[in-house]
Coordinates of C-alpha atoms and ligand atoms in Angstrom, one line a residue:
X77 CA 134.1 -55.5 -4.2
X78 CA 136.2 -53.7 -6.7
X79 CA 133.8 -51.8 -9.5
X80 CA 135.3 -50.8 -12.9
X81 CA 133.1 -49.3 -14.6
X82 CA 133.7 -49.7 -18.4
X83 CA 130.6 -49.1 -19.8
X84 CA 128.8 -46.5 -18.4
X85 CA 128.7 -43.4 -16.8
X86 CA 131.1 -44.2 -13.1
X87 CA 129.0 -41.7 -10.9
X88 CA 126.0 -44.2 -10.9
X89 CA 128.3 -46.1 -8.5
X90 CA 127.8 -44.6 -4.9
X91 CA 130.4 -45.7 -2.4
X92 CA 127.8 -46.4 0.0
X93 CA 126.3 -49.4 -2.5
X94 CA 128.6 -52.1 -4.4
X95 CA 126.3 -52.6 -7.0
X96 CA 123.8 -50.1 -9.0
X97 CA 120.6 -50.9 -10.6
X98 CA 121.0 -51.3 -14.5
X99 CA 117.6 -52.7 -15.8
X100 CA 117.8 -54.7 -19.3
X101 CA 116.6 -53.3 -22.1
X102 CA 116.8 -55.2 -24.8
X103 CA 117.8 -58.6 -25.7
X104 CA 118.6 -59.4 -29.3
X105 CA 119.0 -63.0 -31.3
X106 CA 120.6 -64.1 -34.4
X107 CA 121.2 -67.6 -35.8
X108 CA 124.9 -68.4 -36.7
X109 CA 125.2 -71.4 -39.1
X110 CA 129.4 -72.5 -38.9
X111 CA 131.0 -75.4 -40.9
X112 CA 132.5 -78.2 -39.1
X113 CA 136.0 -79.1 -40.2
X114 CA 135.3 -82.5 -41.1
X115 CA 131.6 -84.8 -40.3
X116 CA 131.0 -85.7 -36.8
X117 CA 129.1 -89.2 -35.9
X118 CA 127.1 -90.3 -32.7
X119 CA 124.3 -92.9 -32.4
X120 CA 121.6 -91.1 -33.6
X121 CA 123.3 -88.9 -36.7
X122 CA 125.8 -87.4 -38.4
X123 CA 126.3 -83.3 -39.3
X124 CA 128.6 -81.2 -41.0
X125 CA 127.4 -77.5 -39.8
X126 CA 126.6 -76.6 -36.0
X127 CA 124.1 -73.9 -36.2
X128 CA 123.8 -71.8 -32.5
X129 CA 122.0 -68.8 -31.7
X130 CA 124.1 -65.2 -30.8
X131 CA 122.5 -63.4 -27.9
X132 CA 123.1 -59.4 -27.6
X133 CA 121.9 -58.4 -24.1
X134 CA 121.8 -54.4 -23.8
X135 CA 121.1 -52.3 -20.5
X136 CA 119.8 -48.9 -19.8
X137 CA 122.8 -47.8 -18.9
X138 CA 124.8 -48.7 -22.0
X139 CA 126.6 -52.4 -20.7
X140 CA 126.3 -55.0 -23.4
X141 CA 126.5 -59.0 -23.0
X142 CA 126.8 -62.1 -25.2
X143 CA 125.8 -65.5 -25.2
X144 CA 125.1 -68.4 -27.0
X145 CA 122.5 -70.8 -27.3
X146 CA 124.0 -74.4 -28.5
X147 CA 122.7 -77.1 -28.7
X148 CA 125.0 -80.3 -31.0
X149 CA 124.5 -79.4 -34.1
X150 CA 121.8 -76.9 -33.5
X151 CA 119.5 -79.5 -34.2
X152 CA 116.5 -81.0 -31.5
X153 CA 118.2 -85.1 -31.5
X154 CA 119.6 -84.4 -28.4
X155 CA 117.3 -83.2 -25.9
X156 CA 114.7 -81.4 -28.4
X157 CA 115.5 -77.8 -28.1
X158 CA 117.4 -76.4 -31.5
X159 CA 118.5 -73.3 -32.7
X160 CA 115.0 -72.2 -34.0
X161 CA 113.3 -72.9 -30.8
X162 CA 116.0 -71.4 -28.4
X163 CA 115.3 -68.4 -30.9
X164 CA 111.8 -68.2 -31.0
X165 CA 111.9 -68.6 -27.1
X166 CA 113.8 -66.1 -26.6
X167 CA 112.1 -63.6 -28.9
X168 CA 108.7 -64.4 -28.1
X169 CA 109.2 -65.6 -24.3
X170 CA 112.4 -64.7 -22.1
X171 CA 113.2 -61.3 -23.7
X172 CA 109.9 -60.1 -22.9
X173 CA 109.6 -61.4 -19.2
X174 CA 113.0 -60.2 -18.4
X175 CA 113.3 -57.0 -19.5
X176 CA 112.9 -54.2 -17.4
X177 CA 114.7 -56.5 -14.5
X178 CA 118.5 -55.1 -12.6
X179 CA 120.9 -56.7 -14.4
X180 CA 122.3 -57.6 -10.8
X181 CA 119.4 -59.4 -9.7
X182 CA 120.3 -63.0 -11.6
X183 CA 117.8 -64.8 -9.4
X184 CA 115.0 -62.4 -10.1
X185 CA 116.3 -63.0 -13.7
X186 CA 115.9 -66.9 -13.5
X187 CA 112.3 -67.0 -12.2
X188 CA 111.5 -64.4 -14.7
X189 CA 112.5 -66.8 -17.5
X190 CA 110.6 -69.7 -15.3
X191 CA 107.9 -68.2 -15.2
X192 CA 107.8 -67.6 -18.7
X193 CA 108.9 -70.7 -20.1
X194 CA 109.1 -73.9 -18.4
X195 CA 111.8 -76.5 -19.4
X196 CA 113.8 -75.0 -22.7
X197 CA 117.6 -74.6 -20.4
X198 CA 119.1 -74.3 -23.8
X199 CA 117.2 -71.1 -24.6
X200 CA 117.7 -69.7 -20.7
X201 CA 121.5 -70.8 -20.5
X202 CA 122.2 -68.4 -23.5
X203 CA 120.5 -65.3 -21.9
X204 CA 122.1 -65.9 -18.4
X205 CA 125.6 -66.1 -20.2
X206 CA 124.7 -62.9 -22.0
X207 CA 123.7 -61.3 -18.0
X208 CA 126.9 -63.4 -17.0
X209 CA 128.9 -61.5 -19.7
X210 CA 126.9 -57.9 -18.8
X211 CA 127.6 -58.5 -15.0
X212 CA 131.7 -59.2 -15.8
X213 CA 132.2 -56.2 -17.8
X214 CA 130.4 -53.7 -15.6
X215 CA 132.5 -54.9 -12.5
X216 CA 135.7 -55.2 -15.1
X217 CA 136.7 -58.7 -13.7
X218 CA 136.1 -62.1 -15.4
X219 CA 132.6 -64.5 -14.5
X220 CA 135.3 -66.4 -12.7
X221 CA 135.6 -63.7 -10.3
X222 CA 131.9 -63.9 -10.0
X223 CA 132.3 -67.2 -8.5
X224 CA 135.1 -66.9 -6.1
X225 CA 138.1 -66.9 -8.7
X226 CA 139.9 -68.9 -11.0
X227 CA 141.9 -71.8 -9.0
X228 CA 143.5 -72.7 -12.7
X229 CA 144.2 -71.0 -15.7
X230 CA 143.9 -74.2 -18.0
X231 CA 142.4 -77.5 -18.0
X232 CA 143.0 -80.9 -19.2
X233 CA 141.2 -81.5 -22.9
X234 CA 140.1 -84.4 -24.4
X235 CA 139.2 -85.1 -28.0
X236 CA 136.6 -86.5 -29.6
X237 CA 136.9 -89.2 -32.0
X238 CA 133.7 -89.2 -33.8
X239 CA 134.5 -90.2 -37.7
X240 CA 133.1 -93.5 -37.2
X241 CA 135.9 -95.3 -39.0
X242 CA 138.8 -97.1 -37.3
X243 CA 141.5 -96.0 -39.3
X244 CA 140.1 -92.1 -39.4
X245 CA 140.2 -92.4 -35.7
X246 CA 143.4 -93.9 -35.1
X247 CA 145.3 -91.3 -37.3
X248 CA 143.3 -88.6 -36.1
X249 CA 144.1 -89.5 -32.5
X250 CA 148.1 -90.1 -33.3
X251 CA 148.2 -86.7 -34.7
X252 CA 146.9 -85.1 -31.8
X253 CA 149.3 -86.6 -29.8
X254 CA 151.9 -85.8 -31.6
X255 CA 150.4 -81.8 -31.4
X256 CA 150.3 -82.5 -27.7
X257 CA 147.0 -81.1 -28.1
X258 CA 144.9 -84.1 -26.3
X259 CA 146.0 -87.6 -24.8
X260 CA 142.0 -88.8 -23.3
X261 CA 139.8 -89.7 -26.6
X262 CA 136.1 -89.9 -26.1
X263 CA 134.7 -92.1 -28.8
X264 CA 131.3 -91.9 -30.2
X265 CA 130.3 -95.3 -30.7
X266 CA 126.8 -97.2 -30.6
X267 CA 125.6 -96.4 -34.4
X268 CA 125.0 -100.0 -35.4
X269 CA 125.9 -103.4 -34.6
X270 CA 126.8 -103.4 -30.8
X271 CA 129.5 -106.3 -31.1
X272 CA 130.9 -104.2 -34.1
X273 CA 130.8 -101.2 -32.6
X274 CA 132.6 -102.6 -29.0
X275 CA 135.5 -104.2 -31.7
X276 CA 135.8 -101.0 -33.7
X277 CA 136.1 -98.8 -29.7
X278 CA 139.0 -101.4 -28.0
X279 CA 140.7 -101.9 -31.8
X280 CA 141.2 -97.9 -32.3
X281 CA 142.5 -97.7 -28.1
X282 CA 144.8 -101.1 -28.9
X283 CA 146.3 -99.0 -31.8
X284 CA 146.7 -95.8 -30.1
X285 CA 148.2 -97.6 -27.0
X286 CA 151.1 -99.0 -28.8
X287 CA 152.5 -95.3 -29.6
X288 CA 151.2 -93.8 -26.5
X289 CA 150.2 -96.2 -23.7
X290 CA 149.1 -93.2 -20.9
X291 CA 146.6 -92.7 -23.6
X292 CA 143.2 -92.5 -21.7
X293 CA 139.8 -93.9 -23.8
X294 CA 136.2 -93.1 -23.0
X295 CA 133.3 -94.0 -24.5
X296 CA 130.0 -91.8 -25.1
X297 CA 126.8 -94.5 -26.4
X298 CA 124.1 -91.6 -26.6
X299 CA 122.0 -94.3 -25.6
X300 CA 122.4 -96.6 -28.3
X301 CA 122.2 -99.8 -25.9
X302 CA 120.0 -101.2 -23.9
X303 CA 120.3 -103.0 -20.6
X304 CA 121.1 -106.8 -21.7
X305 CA 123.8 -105.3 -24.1
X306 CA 125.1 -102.4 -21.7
X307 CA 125.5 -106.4 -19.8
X308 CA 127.5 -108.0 -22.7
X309 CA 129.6 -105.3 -24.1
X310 CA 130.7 -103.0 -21.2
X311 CA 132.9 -105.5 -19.4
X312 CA 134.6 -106.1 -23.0
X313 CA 135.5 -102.3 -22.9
X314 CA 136.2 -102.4 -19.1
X315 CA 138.9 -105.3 -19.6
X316 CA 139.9 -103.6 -22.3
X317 CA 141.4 -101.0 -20.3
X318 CA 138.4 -97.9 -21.0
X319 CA 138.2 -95.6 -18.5
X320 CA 134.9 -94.4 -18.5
X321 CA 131.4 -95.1 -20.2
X322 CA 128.9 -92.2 -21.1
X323 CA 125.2 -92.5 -21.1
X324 CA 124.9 -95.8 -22.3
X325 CA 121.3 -96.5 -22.0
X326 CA 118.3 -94.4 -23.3
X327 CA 117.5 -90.8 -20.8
X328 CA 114.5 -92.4 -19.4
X329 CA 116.0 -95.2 -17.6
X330 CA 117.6 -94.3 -14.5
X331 CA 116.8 -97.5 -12.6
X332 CA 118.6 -99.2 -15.5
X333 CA 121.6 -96.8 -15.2
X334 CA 121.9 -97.4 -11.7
X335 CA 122.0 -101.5 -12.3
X336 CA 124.1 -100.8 -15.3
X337 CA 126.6 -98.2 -12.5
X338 CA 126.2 -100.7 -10.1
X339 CA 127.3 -103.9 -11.5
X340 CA 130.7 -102.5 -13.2
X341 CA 133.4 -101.1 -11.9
X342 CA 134.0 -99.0 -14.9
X343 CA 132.3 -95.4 -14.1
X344 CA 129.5 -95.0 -16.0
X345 CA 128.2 -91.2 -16.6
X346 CA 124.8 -90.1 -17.4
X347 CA 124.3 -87.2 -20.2
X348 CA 121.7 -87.2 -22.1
X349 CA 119.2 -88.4 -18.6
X350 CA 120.8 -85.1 -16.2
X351 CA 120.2 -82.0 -16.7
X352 CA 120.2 -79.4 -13.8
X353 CA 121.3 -79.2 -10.4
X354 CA 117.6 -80.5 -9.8
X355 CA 118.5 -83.9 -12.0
X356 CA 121.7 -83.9 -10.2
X357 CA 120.2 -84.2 -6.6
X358 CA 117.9 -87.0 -7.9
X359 CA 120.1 -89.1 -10.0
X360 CA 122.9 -89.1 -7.2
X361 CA 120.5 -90.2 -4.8
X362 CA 119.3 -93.1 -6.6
X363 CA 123.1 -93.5 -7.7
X364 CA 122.6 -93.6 -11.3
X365 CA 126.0 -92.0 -11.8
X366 CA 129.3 -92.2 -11.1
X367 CA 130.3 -89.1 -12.7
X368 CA 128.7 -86.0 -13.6
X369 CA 129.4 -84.0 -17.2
X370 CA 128.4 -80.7 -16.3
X371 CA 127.2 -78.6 -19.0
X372 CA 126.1 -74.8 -19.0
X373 CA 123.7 -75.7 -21.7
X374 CA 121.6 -77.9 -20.7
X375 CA 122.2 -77.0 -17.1
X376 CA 120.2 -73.7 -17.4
X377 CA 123.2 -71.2 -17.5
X378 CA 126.4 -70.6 -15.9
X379 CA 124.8 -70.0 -12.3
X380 CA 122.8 -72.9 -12.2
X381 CA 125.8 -75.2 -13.5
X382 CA 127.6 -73.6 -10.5
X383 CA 124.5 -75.0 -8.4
X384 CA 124.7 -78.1 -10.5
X385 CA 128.8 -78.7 -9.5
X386 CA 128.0 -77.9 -6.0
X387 CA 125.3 -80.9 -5.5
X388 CA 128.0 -83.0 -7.4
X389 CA 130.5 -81.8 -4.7
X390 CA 128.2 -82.4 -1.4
X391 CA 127.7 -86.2 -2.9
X392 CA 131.0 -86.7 -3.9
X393 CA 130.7 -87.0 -7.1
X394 CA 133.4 -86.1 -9.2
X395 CA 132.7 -83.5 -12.6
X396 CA 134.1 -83.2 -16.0
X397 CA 133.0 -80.0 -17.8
X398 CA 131.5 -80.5 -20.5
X399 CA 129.5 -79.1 -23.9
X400 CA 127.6 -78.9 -26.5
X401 CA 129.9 -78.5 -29.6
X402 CA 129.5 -74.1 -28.6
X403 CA 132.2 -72.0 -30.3
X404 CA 134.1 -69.8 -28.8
X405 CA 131.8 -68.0 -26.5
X406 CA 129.7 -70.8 -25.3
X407 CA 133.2 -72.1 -24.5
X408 CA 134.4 -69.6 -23.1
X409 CA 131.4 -69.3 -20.8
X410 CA 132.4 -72.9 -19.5
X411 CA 135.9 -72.2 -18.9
X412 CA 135.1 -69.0 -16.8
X413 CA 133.1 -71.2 -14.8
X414 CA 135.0 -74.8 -14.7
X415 CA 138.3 -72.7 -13.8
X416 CA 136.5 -71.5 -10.2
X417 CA 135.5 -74.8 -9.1
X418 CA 137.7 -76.7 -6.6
X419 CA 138.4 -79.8 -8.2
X420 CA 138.1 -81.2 -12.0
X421 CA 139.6 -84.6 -11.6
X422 CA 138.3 -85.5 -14.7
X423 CA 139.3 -82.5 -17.0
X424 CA 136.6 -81.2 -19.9
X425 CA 136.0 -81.8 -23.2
X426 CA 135.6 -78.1 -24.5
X427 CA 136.7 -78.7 -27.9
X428 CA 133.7 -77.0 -30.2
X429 CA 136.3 -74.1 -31.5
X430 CA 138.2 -76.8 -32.7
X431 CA 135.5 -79.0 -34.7
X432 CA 134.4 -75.3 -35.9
X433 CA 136.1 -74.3 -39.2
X434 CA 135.8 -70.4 -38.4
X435 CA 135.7 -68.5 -35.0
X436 CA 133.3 -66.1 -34.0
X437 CA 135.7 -64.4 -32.1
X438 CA 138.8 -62.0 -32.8
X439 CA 141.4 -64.3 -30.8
X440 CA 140.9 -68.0 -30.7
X441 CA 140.4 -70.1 -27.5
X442 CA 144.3 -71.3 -26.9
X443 CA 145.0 -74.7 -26.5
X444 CA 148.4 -75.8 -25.3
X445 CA 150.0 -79.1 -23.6
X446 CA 147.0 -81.3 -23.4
X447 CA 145.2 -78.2 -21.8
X448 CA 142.4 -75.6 -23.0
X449 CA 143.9 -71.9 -21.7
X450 CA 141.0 -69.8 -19.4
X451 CA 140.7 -66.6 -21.4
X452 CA 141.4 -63.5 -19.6
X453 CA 139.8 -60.3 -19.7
X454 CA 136.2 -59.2 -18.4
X455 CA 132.9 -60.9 -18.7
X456 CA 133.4 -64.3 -20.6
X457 CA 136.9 -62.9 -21.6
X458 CA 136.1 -63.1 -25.5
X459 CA 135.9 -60.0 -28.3
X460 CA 133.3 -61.1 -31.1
X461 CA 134.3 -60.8 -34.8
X462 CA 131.3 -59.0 -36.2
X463 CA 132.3 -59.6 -39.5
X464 CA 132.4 -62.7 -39.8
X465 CA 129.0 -63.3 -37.3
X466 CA 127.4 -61.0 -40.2
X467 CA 129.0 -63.6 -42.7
X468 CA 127.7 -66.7 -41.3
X469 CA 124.3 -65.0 -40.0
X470 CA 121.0 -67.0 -41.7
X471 CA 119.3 -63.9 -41.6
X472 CA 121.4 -60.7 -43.3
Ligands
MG1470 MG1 127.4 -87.2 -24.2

């Protein structure tokens, strides 16, 4: 293993031993509160600011990491954590249990934070990218190196088209085309009348065809619908020519999802009802989902969305990587992971530095040609702007 030490002093590093013990000593949270460029809909809500909670992870020796704790919007609609409980969890429960630990020892880390907290993978996914971020820079290689290497440097991007109004969505999505930025749309549909809502999806895709017929449509229901209506206005969306549907029904109801999976030929994902690699085992088994949208997030941090893709791989199930609207780092803590799988047939959605009207970070993620570019450099291969964190900081 190739060691590089950047941070601290290189004669800790015997040549007998890869890896020397660096305890943590200290694990710092802020909340960030950044502007969206323009509102963003779903089923349940609407927001114009994603809050999300900056993670400084220091060790004895001097290595520093960050992460971030995202969840959309930084509110609790989605799956009840938000920014002021990742942050209270972190000051009050994680920090404490796992400080003192080797910064090398990430599975002692993880049943620290177990042990400490059950549930809250929001508030445990931002302290293992922080260790993930640590653990990069003290080797000086990326976190994909961590998991066997990148096998691409960029990945296919979709967009999100989220205004909730045909004609917003229809211009929003030419223009991206004609940026070459994206060509697969997600839409957010499912706030309101369900026969409304299934015209508005295959009207705004109809549209978008005529200029660019490769054009690929999704939709993501949050679980608006339930099971007689996921029967009346998913094979509308199927004929129309949709490629996938996301979480149609509400988290609890995995029997329904596998009905719902079972009866269409459209894949149908679950989001909001899988979480971990734990979820993952369970709701392939009961085949409740074609597809699996892996998120660090709500997956528990970077090495247990690793474990997460892997369980998808052993039951063939293909992945998409996906998010939580992070900025740049959160994102960045995805693509360092999504670029060392082996296969991501169905690209990823990590767009949140482009819904973001400011970065965090002193060079932008890149996007380019329908793809989101891997950053390079060690740990999550981003340099923060501490200016502007201190500008957009609730707490000065
Ligand atoms: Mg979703």
């Amino acid at each position: 293993m190739r060691l590089r030490n950047m941070h601290t002093d290189k004669s800790r590093f015997s040549n007998e031993s890869c890896v020397a013990a660096d305890p943590i000593e200290s694990i710092e949270t802020r909340i960030v509160d950044l502007p969206l460029k323009k509102v963003h809909n779903h089923s349940t809500g609407t927001h114009l600011t994603q809050s999300l909670v900056l993670v400084t992870l220091r060790t004895k020796h001097g290595a520093t990491g960050y992460g971030e704790g995202a969840t959309p919007a930084g509110t609790s609609f989605w799956g009840g954590e938000c920014s002021e409980t990742i942050k209270q969890v972190i000051d009050c429960y994680l920090a404490p249990a796992v400080c003192g630990i080797d910064i090398f020892a990430h599975e002692s880390i993880l049943k620290a934070m177990d042990r400490a907290s059950a549930a809250n993978n929001f508030a445990k996914a931002a302290v293992d990218v922080a260790v993930h971020d640590a653990v990069g820079k003290l080797h000086g290689l990326p976190v994909s190196a961590l998991y066997g290497g990148r096998v691409r440097t960029s990945i296919p991007v979709l967009w999100a088209l989220a205004s909730g109004d045909l004609d917003s969505d229809v211009e929003d999505a030419k223009r991206q085309l004609e940026a070459r930025r994206h060509r697969t749309f997600k839409m957010k549909i499912g706030m309101g009348d369900a026969s409304k809502e299934t015209a508005r999806a295959i009207q705004t895709a109809e549209a978008v065809w005529k200029v660019e017929p490769t054009a690929v449509f999704t939709v993501d229901l949050n679980q608006a619908w339930d099971e007689p209506t996921c029967m009346r206005f998913l094979p509308r969306l199927e004929s129309a020519g949709f490629a996938m549907i996301e979480q149609p029904l509400p988290r609890w109801n995995h029997e329904g999802m596998a009905r719902v999976a079972a009866r269409m030929d459209i894949p149908i994902s679950a989001d909001e009802g899988l979480w971990d690699f734990h979820d993952a085992y369970t709701s392939f088994k009961a085949c409740s989902t074609d597809l699996y949208g892996v998120k660090v997030g709500k997956g528990g941090g970077i090495r247990r969305a690793y474990k997460a893709a892997a369980v998808a791989e052993a039951a063939g199930v293909p992945i998409y990587g996906s998010m939580a609207l992070e900025s740049s780092i959160g994102t960045a803590a995805g693509l360092q992971l999504f670029s060392a799988l082996p296969e991501m047939p169905w690209g990823c959605e990590m767009i949140g530095p482009l819904l973001l009207a400011d970065d965090l970070t002193t060079v932008p993620i890149s996007y380019c040609e329908y793809e989101v570019v891997v950053p390079n450099g060690c740990g999550l291969g981003v340099e923060l702007d501490h200016e502007k964190i201190e500008h957009y900081s609730r707490e000065k």
